[in-house]
PDB file of N, CA and C in Angstrom:
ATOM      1  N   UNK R  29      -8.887 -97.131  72.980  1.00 81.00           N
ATOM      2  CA  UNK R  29      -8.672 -97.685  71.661  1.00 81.00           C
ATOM      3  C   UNK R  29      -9.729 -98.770  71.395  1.00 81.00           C
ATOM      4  N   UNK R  30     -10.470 -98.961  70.254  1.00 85.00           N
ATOM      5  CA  UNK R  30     -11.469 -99.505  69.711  1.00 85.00           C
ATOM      6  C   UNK R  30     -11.035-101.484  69.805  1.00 85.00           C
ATOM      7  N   UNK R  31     -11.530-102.108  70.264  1.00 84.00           N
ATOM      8  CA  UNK R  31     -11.104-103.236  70.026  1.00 84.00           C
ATOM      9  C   UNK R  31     -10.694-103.845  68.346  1.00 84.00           C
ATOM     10  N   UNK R  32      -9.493-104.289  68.157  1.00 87.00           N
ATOM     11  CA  UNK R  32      -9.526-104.878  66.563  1.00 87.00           C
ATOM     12  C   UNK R  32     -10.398-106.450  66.868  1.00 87.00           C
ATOM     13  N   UNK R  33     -10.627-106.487  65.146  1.00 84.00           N
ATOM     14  CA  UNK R  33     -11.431-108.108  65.192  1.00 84.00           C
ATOM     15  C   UNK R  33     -10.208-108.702  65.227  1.00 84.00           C
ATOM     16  N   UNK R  34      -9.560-109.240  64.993  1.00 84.00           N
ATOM     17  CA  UNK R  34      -9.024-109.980  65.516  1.00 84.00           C
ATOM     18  C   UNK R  34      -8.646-110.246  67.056  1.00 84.00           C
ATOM     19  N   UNK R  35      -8.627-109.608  67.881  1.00 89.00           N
ATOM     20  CA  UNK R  35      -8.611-109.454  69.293  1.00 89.00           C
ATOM     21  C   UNK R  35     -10.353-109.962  70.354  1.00 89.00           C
ATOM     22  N   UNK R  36     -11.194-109.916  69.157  1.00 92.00           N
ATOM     23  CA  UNK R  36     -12.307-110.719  69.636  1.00 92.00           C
ATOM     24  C   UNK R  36     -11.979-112.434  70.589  1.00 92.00           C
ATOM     25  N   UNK R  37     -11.348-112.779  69.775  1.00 93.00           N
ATOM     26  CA  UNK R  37     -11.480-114.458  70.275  1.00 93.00           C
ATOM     27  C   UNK R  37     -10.515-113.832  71.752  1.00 93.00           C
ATOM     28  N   UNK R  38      -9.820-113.291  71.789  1.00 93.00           N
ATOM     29  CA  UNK R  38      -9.412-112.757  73.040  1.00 93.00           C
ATOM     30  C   UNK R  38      -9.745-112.799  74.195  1.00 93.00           C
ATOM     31  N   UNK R  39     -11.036-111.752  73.694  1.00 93.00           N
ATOM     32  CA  UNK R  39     -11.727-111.458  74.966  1.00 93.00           C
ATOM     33  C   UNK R  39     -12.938-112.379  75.011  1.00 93.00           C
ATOM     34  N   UNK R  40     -13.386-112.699  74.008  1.00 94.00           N
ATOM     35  CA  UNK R  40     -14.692-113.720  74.282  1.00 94.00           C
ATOM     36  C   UNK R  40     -14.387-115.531  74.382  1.00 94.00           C
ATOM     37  N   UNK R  41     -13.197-116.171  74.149  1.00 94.00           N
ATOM     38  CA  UNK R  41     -12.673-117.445  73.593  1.00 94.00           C
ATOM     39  C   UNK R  41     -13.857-118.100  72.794  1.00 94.00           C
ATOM     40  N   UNK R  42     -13.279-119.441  72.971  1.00 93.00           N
ATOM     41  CA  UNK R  42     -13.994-120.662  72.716  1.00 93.00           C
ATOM     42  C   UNK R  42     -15.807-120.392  73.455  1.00 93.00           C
ATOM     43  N   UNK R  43     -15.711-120.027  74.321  1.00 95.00           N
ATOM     44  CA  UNK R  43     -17.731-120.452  75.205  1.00 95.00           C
ATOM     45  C   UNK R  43     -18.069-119.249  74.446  1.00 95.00           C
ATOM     46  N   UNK R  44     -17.186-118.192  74.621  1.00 95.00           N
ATOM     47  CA  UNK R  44     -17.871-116.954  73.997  1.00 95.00           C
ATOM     48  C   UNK R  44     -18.879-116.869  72.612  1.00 95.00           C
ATOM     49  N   UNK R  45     -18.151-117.851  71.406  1.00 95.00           N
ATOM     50  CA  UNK R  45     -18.495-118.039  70.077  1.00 95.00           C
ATOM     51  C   UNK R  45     -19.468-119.348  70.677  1.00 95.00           C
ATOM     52  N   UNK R  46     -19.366-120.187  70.951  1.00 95.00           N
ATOM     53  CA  UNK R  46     -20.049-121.051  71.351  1.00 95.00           C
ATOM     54  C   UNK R  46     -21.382-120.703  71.618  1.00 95.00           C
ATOM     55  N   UNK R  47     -21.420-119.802  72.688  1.00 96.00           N
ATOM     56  CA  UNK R  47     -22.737-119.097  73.149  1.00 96.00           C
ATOM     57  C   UNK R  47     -23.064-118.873  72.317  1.00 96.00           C
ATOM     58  N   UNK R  48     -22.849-118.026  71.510  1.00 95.00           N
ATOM     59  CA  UNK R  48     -23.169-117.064  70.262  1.00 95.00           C
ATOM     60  C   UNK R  48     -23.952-117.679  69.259  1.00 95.00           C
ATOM     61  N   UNK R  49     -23.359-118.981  68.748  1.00 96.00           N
ATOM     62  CA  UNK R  49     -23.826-119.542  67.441  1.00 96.00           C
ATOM     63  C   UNK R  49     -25.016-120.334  67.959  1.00 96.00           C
ATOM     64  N   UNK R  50     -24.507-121.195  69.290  1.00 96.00           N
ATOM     65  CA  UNK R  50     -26.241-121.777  70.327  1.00 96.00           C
ATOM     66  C   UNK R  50     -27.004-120.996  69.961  1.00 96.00           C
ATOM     67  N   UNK R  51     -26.973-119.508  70.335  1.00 95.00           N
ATOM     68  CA  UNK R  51     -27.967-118.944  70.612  1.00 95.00           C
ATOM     69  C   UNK R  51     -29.116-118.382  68.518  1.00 95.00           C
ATOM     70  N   UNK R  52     -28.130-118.101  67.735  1.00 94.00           N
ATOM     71  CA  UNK R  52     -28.433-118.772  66.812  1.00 94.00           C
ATOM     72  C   UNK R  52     -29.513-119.221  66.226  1.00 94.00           C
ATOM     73  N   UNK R  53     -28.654-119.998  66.259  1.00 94.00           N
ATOM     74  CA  UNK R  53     -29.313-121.793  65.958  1.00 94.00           C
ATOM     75  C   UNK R  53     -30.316-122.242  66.157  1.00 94.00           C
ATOM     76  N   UNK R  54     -30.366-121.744  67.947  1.00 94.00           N
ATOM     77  CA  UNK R  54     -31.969-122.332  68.399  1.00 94.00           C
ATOM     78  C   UNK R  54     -33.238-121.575  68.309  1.00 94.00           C
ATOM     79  N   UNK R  55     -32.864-120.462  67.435  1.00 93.00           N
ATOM     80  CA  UNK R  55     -33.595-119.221  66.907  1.00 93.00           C
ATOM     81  C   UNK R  55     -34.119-119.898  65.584  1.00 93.00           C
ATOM     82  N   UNK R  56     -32.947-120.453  64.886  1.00 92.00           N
ATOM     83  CA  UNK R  56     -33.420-120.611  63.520  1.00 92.00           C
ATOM     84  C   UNK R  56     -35.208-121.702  63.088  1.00 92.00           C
ATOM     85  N   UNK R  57     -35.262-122.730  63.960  1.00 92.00           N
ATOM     86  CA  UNK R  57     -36.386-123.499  63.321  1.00 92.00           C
ATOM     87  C   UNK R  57     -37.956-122.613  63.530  1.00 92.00           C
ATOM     88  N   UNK R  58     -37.933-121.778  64.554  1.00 92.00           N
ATOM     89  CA  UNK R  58     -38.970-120.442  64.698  1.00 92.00           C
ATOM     90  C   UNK R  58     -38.786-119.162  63.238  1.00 92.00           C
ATOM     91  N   UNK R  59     -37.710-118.781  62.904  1.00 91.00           N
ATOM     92  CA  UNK R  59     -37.653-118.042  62.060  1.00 91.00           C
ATOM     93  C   UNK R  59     -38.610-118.219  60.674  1.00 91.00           C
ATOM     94  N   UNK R  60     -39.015-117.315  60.444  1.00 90.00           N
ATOM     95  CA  UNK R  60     -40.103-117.726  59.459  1.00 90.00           C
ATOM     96  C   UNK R  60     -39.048-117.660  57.613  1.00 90.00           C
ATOM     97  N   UNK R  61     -38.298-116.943  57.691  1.00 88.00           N
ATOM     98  CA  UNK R  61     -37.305-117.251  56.275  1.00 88.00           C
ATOM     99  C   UNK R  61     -36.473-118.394  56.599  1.00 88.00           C
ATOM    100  N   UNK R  62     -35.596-117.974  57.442  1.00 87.00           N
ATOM    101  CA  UNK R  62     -34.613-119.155  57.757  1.00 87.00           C
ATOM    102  C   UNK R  62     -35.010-120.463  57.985  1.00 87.00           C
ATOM    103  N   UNK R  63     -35.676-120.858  58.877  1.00 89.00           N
ATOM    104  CA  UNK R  63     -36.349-121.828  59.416  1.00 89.00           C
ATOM    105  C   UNK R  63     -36.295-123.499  58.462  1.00 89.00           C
ATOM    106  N   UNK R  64     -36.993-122.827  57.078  1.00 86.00           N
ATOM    107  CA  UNK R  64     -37.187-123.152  55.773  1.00 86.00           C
ATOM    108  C   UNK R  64     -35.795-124.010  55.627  1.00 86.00           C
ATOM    109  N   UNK R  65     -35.182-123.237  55.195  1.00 86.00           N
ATOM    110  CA  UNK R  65     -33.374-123.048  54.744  1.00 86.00           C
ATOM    111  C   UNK R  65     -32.579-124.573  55.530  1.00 86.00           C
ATOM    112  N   UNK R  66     -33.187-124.599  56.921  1.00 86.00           N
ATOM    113  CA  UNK R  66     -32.097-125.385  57.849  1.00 86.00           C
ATOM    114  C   UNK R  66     -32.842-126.713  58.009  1.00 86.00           C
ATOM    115  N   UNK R  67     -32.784-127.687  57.275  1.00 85.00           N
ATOM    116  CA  UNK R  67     -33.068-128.980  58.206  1.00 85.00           C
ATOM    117  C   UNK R  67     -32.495-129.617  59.289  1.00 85.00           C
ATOM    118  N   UNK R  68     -33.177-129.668  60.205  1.00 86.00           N
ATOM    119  CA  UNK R  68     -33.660-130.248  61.625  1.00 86.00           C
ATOM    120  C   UNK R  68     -32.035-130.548  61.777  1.00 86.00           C
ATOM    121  N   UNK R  69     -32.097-131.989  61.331  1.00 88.00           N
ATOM    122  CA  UNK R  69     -30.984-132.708  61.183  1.00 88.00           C
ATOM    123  C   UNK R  69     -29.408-132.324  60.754  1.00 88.00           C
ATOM    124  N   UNK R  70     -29.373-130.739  60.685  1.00 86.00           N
ATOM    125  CA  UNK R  70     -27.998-130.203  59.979  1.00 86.00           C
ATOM    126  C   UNK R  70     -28.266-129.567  61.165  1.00 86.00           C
ATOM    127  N   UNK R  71     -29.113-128.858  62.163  1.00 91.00           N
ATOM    128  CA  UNK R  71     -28.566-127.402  63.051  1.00 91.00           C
ATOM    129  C   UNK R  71     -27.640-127.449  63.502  1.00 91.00           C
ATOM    130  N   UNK R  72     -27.097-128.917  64.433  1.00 92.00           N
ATOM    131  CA  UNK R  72     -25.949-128.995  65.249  1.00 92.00           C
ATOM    132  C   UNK R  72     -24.898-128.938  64.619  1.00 92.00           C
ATOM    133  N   UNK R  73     -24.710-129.289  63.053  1.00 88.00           N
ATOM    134  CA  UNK R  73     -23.584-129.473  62.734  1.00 88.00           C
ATOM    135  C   UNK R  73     -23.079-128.018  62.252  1.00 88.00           C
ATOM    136  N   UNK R  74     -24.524-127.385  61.228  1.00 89.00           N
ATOM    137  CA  UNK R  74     -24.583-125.894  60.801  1.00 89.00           C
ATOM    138  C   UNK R  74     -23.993-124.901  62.097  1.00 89.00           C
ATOM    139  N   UNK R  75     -24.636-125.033  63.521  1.00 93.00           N
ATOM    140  CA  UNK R  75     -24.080-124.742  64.595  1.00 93.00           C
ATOM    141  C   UNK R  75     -22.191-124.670  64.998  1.00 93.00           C
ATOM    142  N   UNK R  76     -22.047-126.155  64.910  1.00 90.00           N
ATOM    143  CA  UNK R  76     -20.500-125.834  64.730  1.00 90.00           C
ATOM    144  C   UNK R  76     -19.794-125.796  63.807  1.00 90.00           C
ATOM    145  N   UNK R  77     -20.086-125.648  62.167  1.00 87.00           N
ATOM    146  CA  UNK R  77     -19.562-125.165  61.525  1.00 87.00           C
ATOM    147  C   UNK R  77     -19.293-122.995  61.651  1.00 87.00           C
ATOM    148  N   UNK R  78     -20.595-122.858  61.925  1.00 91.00           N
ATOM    149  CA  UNK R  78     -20.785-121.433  62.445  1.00 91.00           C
ATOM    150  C   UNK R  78     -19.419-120.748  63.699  1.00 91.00           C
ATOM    151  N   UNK R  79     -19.255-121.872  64.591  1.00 92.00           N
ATOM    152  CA  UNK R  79     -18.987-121.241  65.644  1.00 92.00           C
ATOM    153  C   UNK R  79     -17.022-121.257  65.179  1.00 92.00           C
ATOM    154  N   UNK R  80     -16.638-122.757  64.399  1.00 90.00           N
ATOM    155  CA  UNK R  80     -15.466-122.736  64.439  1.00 90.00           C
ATOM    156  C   UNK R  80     -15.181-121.260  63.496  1.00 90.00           C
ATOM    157  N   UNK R  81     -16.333-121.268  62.414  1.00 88.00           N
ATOM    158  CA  UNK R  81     -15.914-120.151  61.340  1.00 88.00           C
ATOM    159  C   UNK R  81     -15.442-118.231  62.097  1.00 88.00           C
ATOM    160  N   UNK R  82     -16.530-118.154  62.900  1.00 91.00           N
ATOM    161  CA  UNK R  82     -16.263-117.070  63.673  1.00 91.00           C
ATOM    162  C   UNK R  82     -15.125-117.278  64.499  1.00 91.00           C
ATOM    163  N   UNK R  83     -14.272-118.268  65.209  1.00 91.00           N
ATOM    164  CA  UNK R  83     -13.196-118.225  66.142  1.00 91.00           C
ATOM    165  C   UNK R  83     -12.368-117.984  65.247  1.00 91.00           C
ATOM    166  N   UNK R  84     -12.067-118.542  63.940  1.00 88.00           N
ATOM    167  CA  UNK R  84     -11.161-118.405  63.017  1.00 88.00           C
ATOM    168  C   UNK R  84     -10.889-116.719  62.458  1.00 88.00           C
ATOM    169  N   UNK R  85     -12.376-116.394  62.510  1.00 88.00           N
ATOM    170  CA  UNK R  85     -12.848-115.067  61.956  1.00 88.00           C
ATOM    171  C   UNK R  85     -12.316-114.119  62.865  1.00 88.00           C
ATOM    172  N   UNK R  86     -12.161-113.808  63.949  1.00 90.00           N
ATOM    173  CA  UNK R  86     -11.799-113.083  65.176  1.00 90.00           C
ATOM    174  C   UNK R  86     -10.577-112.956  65.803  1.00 90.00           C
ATOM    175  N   UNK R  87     -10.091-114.506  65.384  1.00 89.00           N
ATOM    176  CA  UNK R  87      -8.483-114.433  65.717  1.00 89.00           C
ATOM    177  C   UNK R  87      -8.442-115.571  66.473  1.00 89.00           C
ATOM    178  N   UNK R  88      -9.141-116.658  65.857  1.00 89.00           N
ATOM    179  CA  UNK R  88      -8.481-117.674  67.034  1.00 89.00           C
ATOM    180  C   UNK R  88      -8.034-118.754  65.841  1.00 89.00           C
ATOM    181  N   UNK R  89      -7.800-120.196  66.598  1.00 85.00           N
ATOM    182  CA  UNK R  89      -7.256-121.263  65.653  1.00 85.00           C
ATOM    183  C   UNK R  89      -8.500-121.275  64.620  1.00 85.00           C
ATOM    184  N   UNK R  90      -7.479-121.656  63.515  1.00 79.00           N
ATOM    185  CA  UNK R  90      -7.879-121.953  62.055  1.00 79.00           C
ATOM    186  C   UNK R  90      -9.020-123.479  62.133  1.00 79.00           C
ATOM    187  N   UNK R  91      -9.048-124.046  62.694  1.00 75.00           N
ATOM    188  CA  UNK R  91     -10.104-124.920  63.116  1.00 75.00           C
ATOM    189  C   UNK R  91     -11.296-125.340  61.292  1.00 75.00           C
ATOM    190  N   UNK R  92     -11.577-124.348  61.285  1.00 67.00           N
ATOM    191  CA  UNK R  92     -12.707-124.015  60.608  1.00 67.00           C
ATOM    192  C   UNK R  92     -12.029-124.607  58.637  1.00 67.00           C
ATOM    193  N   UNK R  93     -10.968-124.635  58.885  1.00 62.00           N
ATOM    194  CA  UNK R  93     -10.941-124.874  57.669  1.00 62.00           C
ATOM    195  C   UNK R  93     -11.064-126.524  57.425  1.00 62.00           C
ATOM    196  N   UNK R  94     -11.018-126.876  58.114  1.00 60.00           N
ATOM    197  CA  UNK R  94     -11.192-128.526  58.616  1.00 60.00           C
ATOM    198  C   UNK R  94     -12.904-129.085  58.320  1.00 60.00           C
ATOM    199  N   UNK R  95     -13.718-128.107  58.590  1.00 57.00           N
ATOM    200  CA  UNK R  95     -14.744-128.650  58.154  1.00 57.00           C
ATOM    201  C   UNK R  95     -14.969-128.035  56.974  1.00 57.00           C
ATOM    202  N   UNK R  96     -14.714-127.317  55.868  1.00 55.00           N
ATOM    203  CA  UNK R  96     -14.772-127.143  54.772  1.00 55.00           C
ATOM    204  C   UNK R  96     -15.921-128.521  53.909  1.00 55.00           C
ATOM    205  N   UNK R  97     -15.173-129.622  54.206  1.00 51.00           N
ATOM    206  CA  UNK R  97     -15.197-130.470  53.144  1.00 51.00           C
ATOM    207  C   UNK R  97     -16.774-130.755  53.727  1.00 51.00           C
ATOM    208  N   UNK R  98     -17.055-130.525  55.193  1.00 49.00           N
ATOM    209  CA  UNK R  98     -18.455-130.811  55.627  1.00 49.00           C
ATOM    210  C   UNK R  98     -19.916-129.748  55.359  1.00 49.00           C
ATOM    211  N   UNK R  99     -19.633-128.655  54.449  1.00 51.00           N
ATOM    212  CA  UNK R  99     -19.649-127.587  54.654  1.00 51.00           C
ATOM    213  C   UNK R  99     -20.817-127.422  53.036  1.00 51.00           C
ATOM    214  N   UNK R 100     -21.720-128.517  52.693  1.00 52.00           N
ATOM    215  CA  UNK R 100     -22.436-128.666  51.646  1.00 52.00           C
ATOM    216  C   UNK R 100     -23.440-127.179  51.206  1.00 52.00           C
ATOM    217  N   UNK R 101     -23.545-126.486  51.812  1.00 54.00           N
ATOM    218  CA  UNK R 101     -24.731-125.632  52.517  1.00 54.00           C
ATOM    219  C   UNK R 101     -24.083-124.073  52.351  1.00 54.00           C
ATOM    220  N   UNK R 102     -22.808-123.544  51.361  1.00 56.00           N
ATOM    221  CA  UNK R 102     -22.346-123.102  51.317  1.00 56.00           C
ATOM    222  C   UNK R 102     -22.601-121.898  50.612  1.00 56.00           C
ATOM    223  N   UNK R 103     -23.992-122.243  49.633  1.00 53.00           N
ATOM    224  CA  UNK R 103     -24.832-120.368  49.504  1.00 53.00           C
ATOM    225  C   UNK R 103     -25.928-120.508  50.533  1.00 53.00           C
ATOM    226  N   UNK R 104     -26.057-121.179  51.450  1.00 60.00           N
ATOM    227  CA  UNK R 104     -26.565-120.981  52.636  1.00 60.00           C
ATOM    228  C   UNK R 104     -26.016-120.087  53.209  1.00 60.00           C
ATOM    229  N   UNK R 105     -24.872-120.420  53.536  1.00 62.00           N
ATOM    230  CA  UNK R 105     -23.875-118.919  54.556  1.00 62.00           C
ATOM    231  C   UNK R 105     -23.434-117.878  54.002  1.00 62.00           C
ATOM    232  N   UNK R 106     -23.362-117.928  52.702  1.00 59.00           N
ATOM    233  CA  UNK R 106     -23.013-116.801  52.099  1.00 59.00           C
ATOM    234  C   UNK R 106     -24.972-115.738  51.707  1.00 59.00           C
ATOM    235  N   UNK R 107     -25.756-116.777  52.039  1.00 60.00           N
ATOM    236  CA  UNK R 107     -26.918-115.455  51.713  1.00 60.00           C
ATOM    237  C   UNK R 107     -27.024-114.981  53.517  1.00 60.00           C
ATOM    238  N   UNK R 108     -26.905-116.078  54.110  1.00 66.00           N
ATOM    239  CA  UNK R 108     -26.970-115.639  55.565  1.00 66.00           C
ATOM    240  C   UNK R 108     -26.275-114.107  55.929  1.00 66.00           C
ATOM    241  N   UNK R 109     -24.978-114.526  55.300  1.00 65.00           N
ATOM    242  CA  UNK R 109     -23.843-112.904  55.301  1.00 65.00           C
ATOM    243  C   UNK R 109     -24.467-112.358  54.867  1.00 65.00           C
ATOM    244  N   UNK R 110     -24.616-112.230  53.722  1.00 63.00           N
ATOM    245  CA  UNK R 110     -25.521-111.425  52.787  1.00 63.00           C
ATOM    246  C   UNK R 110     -26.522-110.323  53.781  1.00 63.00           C
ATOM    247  N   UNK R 111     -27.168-111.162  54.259  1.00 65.00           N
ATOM    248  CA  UNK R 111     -28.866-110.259  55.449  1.00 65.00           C
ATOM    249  C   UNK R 111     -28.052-109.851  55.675  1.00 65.00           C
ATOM    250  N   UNK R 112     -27.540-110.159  56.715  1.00 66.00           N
ATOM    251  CA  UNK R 112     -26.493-109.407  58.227  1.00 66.00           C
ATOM    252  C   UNK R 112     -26.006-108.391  57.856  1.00 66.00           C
ATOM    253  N   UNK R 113     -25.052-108.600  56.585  1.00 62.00           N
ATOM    254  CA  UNK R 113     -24.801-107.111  56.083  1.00 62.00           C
ATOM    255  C   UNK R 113     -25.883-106.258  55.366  1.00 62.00           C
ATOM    256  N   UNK R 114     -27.058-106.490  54.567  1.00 58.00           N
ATOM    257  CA  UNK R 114     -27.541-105.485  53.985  1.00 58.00           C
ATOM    258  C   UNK R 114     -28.964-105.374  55.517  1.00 58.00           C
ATOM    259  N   UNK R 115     -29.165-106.201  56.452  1.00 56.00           N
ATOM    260  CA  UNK R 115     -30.252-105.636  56.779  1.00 56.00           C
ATOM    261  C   UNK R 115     -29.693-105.554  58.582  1.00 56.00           C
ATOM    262  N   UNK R 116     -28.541-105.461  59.138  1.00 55.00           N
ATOM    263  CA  UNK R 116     -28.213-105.447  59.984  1.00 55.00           C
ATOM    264  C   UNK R 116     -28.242-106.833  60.965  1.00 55.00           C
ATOM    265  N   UNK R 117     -28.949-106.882  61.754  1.00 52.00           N
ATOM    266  CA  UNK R 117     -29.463-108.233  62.010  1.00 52.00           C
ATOM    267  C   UNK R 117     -31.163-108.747  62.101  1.00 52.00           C
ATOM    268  N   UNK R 118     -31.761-107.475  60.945  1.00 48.00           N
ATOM    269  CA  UNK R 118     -32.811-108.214  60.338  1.00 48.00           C
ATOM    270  C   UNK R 118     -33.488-109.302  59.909  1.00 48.00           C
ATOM    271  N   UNK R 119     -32.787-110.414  60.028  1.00 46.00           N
ATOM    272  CA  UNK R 119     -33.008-111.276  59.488  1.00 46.00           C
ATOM    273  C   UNK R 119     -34.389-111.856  58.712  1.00 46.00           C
ATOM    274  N   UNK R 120     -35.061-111.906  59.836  1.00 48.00           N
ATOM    275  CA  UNK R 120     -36.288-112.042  58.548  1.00 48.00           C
ATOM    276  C   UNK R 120     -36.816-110.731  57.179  1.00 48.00           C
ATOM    277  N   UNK R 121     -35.944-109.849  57.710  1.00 45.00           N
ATOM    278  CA  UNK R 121     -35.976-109.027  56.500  1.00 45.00           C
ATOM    279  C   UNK R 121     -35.648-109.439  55.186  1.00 45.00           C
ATOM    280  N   UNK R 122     -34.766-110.471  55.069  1.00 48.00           N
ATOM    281  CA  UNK R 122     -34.393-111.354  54.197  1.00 48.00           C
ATOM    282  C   UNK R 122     -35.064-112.026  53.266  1.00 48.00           C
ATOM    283  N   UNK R 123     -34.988-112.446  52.461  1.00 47.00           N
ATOM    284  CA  UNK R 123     -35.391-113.677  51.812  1.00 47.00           C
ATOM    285  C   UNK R 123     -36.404-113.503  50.442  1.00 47.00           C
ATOM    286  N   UNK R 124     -37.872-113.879  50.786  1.00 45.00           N
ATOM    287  CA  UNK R 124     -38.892-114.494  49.828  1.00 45.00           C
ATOM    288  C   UNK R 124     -38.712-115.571  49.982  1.00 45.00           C
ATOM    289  N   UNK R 125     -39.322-116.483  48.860  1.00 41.00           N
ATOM    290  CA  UNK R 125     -38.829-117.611  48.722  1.00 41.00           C
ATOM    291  C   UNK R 125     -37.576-118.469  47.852  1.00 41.00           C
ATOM    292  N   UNK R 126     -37.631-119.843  48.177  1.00 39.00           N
ATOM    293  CA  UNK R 126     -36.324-120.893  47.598  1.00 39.00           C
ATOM    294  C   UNK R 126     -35.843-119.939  46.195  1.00 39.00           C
ATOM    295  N   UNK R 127     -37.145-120.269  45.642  1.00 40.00           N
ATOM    296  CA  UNK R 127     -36.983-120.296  43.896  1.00 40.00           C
ATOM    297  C   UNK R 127     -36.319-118.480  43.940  1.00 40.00           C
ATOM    298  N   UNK R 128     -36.641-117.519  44.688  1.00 41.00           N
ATOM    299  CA  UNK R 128     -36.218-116.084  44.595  1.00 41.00           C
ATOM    300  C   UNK R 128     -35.053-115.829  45.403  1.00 41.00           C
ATOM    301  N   UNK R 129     -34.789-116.879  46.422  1.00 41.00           N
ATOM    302  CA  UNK R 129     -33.366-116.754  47.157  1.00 41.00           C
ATOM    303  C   UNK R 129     -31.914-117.482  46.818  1.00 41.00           C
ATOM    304  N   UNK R 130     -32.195-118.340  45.374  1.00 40.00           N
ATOM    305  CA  UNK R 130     -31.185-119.123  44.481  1.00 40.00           C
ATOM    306  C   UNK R 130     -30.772-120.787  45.186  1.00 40.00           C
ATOM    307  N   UNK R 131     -32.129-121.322  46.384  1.00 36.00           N
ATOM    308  CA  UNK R 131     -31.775-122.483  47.060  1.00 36.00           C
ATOM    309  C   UNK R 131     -32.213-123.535  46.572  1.00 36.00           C
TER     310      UNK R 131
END
């Protein structure tokens, strides 16, 4: 039987998503679209906003709704979704520029 998402935080917990969004993150200031997008000074926080959002996303504690209010950057993650779904994990397939990506 296929794992459900919600049964993710399961098998991967807390380090699992953790890993995940690190790994990320420390991708993003090399990325030639993204890169742009993230100042320096937000990764760590962009980082754990990322990681609580996916534990929440998978089936773990609601966590994530707590940083909402920290969460300024919010057609940031929604164009981020955006790639992931139309270009798989293309990512620099993404973008152009500010003025053509609505930032």
């Amino acid at each position: 039987m296929p794992l459900q998402e919600h049964e993710v935080y399961l098998r991967i917990g807390d380090a699992g998503f953790a890993k995940l969004a690190a790994e990320f993150y420390r991708r993003i200031p090399t990325d030639t679209v993204l890169g742009a997008r993230y100042p320096v000074e937000d990764l760590k926080g962009a980082e754990e906003r990322l990681r609580s959002f996916l534990i929440y996303r998978f089936g773990g504690p609601a966590d994530y709704y707590g940083l909402m209010d920290t969460f300024p950057r919010q057609k940031r993650f929604h164009y981020v979704r955006s790639c992931i779904r139309h270009n798989g994990l293309g990512l620099p397939l993404c973008g152009g520029n500010r003025a053509d990506s609505g930032f």
